[in-house]
Amino acid sequence: MLTLPRPLDVPFTDTSAEALRLSLDHGRIAPLASRSIEVSTGTEAAPRLTLTLTVIGSSHQAILVERTNDAFIETFACLGENADGPSPSRPQWDHEDVRRGRWAGFTEHRFTATRTKVRGDFPTAAAEVLTISADRARTADDHLSVVFPGQPGALTALSLICAESELIAWQSWHCYPQHQEIVHSSSELRRST
């Protein structure tokens, strides 16, 4: 079900898709909007997990909280010109990035990002993003989208796709009207078998 995007009263701040970086060790950034979702752990004895999808600028963070502690933070954002290296890192467009670690029992993070140049009407393409992101969400409550003032089509959308004991998956869309680009990312946290 399509839910209308939340209009924000803040300027569109990110520069371009080229400036995006992925980090798994950046701290929390104050969100402009957020959506928290309880995640099933499969057993009542396991600690409670909450995934919070947040919009920061036209970027995002996905934060997995175990009880009251941050267990995992994915930051996909414009983190500055000096933010190169192993973490944060430039996305490898159309290539899956797999990282291993320990995050509330999950041991593998998978991330893929694509960058698309929009040749036609950008606001129409951005409206299609809203429909796609809402359609992919498990429920309307598992979706977050915001629009920024000043530039038609400036928006960010996030959707929780799966939230099970062995797999949590989400997707994001970042629309850059000034460059006619849309970035789509897919993320997963998996438990080793």
Short mmCIF file of N, CA, C and O in Angstrom, two decimals, residues 92-99 108-113 186 188 190:
data_model
loop_
_atom_site.label_atom_id
_atom_site.label_comp_id
_atom_site.label_asym_id
_atom_site.label_seq_id
_atom_site.Cartn_x
_atom_site.Cartn_y
_atom_site.Cartn_z
N GLN A 92 30.84 0.06 -4.71
CA GLN A 92 31.22 -0.51 -6.00
C GLN A 92 29.91 -0.77 -6.73
O GLN A 92 29.22 -1.75 -6.44
N TRP A 93 29.54 0.13 -7.61
CA TRP A 93 28.24 0.07 -8.27
C TRP A 93 28.04 -1.28 -8.94
O TRP A 93 28.94 -1.82 -9.58
N ASP A 94 26.83 -1.83 -8.75
CA ASP A 94 26.42 -3.10 -9.36
C ASP A 94 27.28 -4.28 -8.92
O ASP A 94 27.40 -5.27 -9.64
N HIS A 95 27.87 -4.19 -7.75
CA HIS A 95 28.72 -5.27 -7.23
C HIS A 95 28.34 -5.52 -5.77
O HIS A 95 28.21 -4.58 -4.99
N GLU A 96 28.19 -6.78 -5.39
CA GLU A 96 27.84 -7.10 -4.01
C GLU A 96 29.07 -7.02 -3.11
O GLU A 96 30.10 -7.61 -3.40
N ASP A 97 28.93 -6.26 -2.04
CA ASP A 97 29.96 -6.11 -1.02
C ASP A 97 29.54 -6.98 0.16
O ASP A 97 28.44 -6.81 0.70
N VAL A 98 30.39 -7.94 0.56
CA VAL A 98 30.08 -8.84 1.67
C VAL A 98 31.09 -8.60 2.78
O VAL A 98 32.30 -8.63 2.55
N ARG A 99 30.58 -8.33 3.97
CA ARG A 99 31.44 -8.15 5.14
C ARG A 99 31.00 -9.10 6.24
O ARG A 99 29.81 -9.32 6.42
N GLU A 108 26.95 -11.88 8.79
CA GLU A 108 27.27 -11.47 7.43
C GLU A 108 26.40 -10.29 7.01
O GLU A 108 25.19 -10.32 7.21
N HIS A 109 27.03 -9.27 6.43
CA HIS A 109 26.32 -8.13 5.87
C HIS A 109 26.58 -8.11 4.37
O HIS A 109 27.72 -8.19 3.92
N ARG A 110 25.50 -8.04 3.59
CA ARG A 110 25.59 -7.97 2.13
C ARG A 110 24.99 -6.64 1.68
O ARG A 110 23.91 -6.27 2.14
N PHE A 111 25.69 -5.97 0.76
CA PHE A 111 25.26 -4.66 0.30
C PHE A 111 25.51 -4.53 -1.19
O PHE A 111 26.59 -4.86 -1.68
N THR A 112 24.50 -4.07 -1.91
CA THR A 112 24.63 -3.81 -3.34
C THR A 112 24.00 -2.45 -3.63
O THR A 112 22.94 -2.12 -3.08
N ALA A 113 24.65 -1.66 -4.48
CA ALA A 113 24.10 -0.36 -4.87
C ALA A 113 24.20 -0.20 -6.38
O ALA A 113 25.20 -0.57 -6.99
N SER A 186 20.46 -2.36 -1.77
CA SER A 186 19.86 -3.53 -1.12
C SER A 186 20.83 -4.01 -0.05
O SER A 186 22.03 -4.16 -0.32
N GLU A 188 21.42 -6.76 3.45
CA GLU A 188 20.98 -7.94 4.20
C GLU A 188 21.90 -8.17 5.37
O GLU A 188 23.12 -7.98 5.27
N ARG A 190 22.68 -11.55 7.67
CA ARG A 190 22.40 -12.99 7.68
C ARG A 190 23.14 -13.65 8.83
O ARG A 190 24.21 -13.21 9.23
#
